[in-house]
XYZ file of C-alpha atoms in Angstrom:
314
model
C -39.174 16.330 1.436
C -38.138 16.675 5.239
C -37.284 12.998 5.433
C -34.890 13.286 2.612
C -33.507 16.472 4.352
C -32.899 14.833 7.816
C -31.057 11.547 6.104
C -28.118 12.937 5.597
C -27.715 14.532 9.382
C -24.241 13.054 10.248
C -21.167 16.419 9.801
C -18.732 14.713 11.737
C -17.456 11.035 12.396
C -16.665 9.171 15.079
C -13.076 7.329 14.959
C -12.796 4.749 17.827
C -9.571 3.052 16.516
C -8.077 2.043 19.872
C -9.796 3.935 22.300
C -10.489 0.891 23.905
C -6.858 0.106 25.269
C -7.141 3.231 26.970
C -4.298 2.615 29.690
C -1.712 1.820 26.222
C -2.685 5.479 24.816
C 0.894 6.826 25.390
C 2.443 3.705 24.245
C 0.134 3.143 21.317
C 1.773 6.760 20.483
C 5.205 6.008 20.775
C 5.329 2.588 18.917
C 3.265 4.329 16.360
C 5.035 7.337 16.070
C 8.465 5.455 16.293
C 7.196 3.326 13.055
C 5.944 6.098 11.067
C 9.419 8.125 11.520
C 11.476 4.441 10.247
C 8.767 4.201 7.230
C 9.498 8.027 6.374
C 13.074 7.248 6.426
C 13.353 4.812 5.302
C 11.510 4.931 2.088
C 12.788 8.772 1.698
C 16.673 7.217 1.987
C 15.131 4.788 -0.989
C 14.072 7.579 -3.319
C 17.120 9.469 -2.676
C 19.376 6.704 -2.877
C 17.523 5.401 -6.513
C 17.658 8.954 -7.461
C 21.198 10.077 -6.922
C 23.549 6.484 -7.682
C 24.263 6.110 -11.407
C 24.002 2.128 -10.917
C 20.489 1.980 -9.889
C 18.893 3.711 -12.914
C 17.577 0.484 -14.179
C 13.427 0.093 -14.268
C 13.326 -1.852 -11.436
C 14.890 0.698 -9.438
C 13.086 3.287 -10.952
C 9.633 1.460 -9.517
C 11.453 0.864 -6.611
C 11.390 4.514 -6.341
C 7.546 4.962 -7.054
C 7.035 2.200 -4.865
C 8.360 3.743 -1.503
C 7.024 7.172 -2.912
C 3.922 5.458 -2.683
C 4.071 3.879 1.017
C 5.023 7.446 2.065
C 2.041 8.987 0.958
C 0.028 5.807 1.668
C 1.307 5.777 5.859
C 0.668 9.465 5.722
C -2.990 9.020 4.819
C -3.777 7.535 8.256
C -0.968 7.768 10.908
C -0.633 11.484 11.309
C -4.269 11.408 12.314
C -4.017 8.069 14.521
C -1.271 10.094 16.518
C -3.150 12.938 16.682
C -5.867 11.115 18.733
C -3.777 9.114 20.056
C -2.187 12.265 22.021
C -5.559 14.390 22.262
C -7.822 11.869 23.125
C -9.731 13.880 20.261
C -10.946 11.195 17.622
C -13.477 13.172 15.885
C -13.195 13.700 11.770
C -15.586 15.599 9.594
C -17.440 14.516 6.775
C -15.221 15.953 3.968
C -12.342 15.048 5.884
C -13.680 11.143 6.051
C -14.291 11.412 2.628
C -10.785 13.165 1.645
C -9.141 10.029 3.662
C -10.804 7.086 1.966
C -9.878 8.970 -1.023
C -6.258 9.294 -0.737
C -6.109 5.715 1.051
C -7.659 4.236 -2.111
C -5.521 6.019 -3.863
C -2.629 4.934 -2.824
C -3.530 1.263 -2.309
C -5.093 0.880 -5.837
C -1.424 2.434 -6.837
C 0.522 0.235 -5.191
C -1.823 -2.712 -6.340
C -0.902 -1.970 -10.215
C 2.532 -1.022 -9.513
C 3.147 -4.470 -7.885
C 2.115 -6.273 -11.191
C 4.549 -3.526 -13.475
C 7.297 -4.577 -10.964
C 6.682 -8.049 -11.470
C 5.956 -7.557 -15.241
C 10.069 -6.195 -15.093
C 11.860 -9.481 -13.210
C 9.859 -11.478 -15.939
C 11.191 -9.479 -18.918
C 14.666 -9.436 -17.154
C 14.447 -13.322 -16.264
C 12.734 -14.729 -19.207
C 13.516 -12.313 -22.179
C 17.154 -10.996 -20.978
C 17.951 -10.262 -24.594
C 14.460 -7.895 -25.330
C 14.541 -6.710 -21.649
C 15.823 -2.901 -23.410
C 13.094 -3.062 -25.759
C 9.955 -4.791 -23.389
C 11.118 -2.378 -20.607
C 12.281 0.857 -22.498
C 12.224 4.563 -20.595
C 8.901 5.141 -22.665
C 7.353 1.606 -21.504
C 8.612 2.223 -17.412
C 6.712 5.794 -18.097
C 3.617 4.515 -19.504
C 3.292 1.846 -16.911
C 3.817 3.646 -13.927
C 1.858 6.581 -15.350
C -1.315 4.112 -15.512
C -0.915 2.834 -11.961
C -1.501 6.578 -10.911
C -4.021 6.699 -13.580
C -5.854 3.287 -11.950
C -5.294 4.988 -8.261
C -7.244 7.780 -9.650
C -10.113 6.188 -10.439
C -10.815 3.665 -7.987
C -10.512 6.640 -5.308
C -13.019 8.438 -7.370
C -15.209 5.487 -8.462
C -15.954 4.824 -4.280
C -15.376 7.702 -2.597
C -17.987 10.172 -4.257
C -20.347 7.459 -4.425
C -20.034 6.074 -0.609
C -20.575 9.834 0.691
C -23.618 10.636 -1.439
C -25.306 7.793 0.773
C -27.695 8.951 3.367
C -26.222 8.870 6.821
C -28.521 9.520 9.637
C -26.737 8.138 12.894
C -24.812 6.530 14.301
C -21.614 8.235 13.673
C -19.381 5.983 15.380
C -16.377 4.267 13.212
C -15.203 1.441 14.151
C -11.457 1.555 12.703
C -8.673 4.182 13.459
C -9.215 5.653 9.511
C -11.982 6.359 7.032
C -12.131 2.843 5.598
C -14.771 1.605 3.156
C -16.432 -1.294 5.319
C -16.735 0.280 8.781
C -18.230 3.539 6.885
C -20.423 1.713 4.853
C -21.750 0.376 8.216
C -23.126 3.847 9.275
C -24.912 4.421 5.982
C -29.068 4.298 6.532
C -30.548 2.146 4.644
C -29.815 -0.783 1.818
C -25.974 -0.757 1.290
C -26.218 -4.565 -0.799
C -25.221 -2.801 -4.505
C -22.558 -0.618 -2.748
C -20.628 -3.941 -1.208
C -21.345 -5.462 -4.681
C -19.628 -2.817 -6.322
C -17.207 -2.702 -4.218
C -16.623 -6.581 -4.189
C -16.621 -6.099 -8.168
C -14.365 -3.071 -8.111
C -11.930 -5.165 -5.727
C -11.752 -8.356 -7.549
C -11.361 -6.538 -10.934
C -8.651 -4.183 -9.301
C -6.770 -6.248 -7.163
C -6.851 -9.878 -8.766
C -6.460 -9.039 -12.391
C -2.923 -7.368 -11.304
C -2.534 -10.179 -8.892
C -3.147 -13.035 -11.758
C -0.601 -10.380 -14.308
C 1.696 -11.580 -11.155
C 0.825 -14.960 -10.522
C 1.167 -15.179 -14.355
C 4.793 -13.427 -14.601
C 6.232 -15.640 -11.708
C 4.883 -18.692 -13.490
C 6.921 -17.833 -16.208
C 9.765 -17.106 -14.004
C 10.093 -20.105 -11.832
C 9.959 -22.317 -15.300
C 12.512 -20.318 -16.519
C 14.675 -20.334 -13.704
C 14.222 -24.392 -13.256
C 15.978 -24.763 -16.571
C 19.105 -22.990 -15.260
C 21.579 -25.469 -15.249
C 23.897 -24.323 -11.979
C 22.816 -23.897 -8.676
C 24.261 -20.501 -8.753
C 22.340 -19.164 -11.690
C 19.257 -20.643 -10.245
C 20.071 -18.468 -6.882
C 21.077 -15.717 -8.390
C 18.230 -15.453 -10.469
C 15.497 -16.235 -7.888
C 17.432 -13.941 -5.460
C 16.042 -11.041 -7.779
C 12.529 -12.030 -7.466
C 12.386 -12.320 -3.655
C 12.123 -9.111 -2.206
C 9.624 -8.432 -4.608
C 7.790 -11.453 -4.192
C 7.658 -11.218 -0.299
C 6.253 -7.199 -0.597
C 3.456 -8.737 -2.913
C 1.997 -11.610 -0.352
C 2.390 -9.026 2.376
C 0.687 -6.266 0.763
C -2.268 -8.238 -1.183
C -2.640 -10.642 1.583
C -4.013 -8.462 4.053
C -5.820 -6.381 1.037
C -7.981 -9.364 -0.065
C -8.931 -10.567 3.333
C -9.989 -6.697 4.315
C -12.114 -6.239 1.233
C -13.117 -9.447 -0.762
C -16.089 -10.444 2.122
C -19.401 -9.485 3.032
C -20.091 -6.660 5.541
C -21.607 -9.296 7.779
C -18.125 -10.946 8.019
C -16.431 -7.288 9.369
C -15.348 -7.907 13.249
C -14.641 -4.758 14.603
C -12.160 -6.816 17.185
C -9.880 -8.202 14.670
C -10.179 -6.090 11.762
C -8.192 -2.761 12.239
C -5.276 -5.167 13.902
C -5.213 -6.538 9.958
C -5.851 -2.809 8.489
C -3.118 -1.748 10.951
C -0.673 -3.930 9.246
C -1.445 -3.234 5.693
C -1.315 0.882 6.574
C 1.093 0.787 9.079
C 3.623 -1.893 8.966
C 3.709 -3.183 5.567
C 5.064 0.109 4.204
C 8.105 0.011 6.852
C 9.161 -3.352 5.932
C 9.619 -2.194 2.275
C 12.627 -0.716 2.083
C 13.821 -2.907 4.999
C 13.145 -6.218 2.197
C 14.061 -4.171 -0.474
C 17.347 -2.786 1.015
C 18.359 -5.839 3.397
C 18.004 -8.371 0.440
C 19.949 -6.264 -2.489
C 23.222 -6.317 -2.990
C 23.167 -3.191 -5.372
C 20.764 -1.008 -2.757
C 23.374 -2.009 0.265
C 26.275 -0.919 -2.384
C 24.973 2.645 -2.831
C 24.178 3.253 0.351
C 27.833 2.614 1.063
C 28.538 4.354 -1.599
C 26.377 7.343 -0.339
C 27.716 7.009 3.149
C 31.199 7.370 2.169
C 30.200 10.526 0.143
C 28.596 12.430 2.885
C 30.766 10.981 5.778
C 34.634 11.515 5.343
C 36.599 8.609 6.514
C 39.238 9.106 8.980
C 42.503 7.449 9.159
């Protein structure tokens, strides 16, 4: 009875993140800081811009709009925290608070992850099926497919995170990773942890290759459709659609698969939150910089928009 009463000992983690550059602290904060305000912006200007101009109310616009929803929330899990140590020098988190992270992180990610493959689901029905695109991607479809990305977000952060944090941990408390991530916490548990990273490598393969083949799949289609364009023009025009998109998806499930699809024996607390800094910190300011940098119809209503709000003088 008393040993299964002391397991579970650990209130409060330990983040390290980058406490070991500790001369860069107050540039760590700055850089940080300075990307998380561009990735609010940014992806705010996107939801407001998709929101408010009559010509981008088509569905990939409206996913567009979930999309940078989505790296808002998804940045917010684990910056505001990062700069809080970062300035403090604090790095502590509590239990509930770990757990409340990894949550909302998984949340977000498993999100993103199915909303990648509806996105790429849209440039096939657009490329390949122009003439059905009204029916294959009607209000009531766009609903029901971005409603089940939340819905899939939902339970992956509720198939780990309840299960991770009923684990015994007894010490040490010390994370190595600047957020509540699965593999560093799974470190501190006591104890066997092999049917928690084979869940996990199950729940990861199921969740982030079967939308990544539903991709793989759609831009199959796509590039065989586009090949049989006869003019050069068409063929750019076409694939010139498909490229924002395609670049967010390597990005974004690049990083994702080497972080999770490996055994814990692999994790190198060196290298790895450099590669979970750029799938929670940078990827989600470079998506409305793709997105708006490499779309004529985004750069059009934000002139548009500018010219609204910002009288022109003569």
């Amino acid at each position: 009875g008393r040993m299964s009463a002391n397991t579970s000992m650990v209130t409060e983690f330990l983040l390290l993140g980058f406490s070991h550059l500790a001369d860069l602290q107050g540039l760590l904060f700055s850089v940080f800081l300075t990307i998380y305000l561009l990735t609010v912006a940014g992806n705010f200007l996107i939801v407001v811009l998709v929101s408010t101009d009559a010509a981008l109310q088509s569905p990939m616009y409206l996913f567009l709009r979930t999309l940078s929803a989505l790296e808002i929330g998804y940045t917010s899990v684990t910056v505001p925290l990062l700069l809080h140590h970062l300035l403090t020098g604090r790095r502590h988190i509590s239990r509930s608070g770990c757990a409340l992270q990894m949550f909302f992180f998984l949340f977000f990610g498993a999100t993103e992850c199915c909303l990648l493959a509806a996105m790429a689901y849209d440039r096939y029905a657009a490329i390949c099926e122009p003439l059905r695109y009204p029916l294959l991607l009607s209000h009531r479809v766009c609903l029901q497919l971005a409603g089940s990305a939340w819905a899939c977000g939902v339970l992956v952060g509720l198939g780990h995170t309840p299960f991770i944090f009923s684990l015994p941990f007894c010490g040490p408390n010390t994370i190595q990773q600047f957020f509540c991530e699965i593999q560093p916490v799974l470190q501190l548990v006591c104890g066997d942890t092999s049917l928690n990273e084979l869940q996990i490598i199950l729940a990861t393969a199921l969740l982030i290759l079967c939308p990544f083949g539903l991709i793989l799949g759609s831009y199959g289609r796509i590039l065989v459709t586009i090949f049989r364009i006869p003019s050069v023009a068409g063929r750019r025009k076409a694939f010139s659609t498909c490229s924002s998109h395609l670049i967010v998806v390597s990005l974004f499930y690049g990083t994702a698969l080497f972080i999770y699809i490996r055994p814990k024996a692999s994790y190198d607390p060196a290298t790895d939150p450099l590669v979970s800094l750029f799938y929670a910190v940078v990827t989600p300011i470079l998506n409305p910089i793709i997105y708006s940098l490499r779309n004529t119809e985004v750069k059009a209503a934000l002139k548009r928009t500018i010219q609204k709000t910002v009288p022109m003088e003569i």
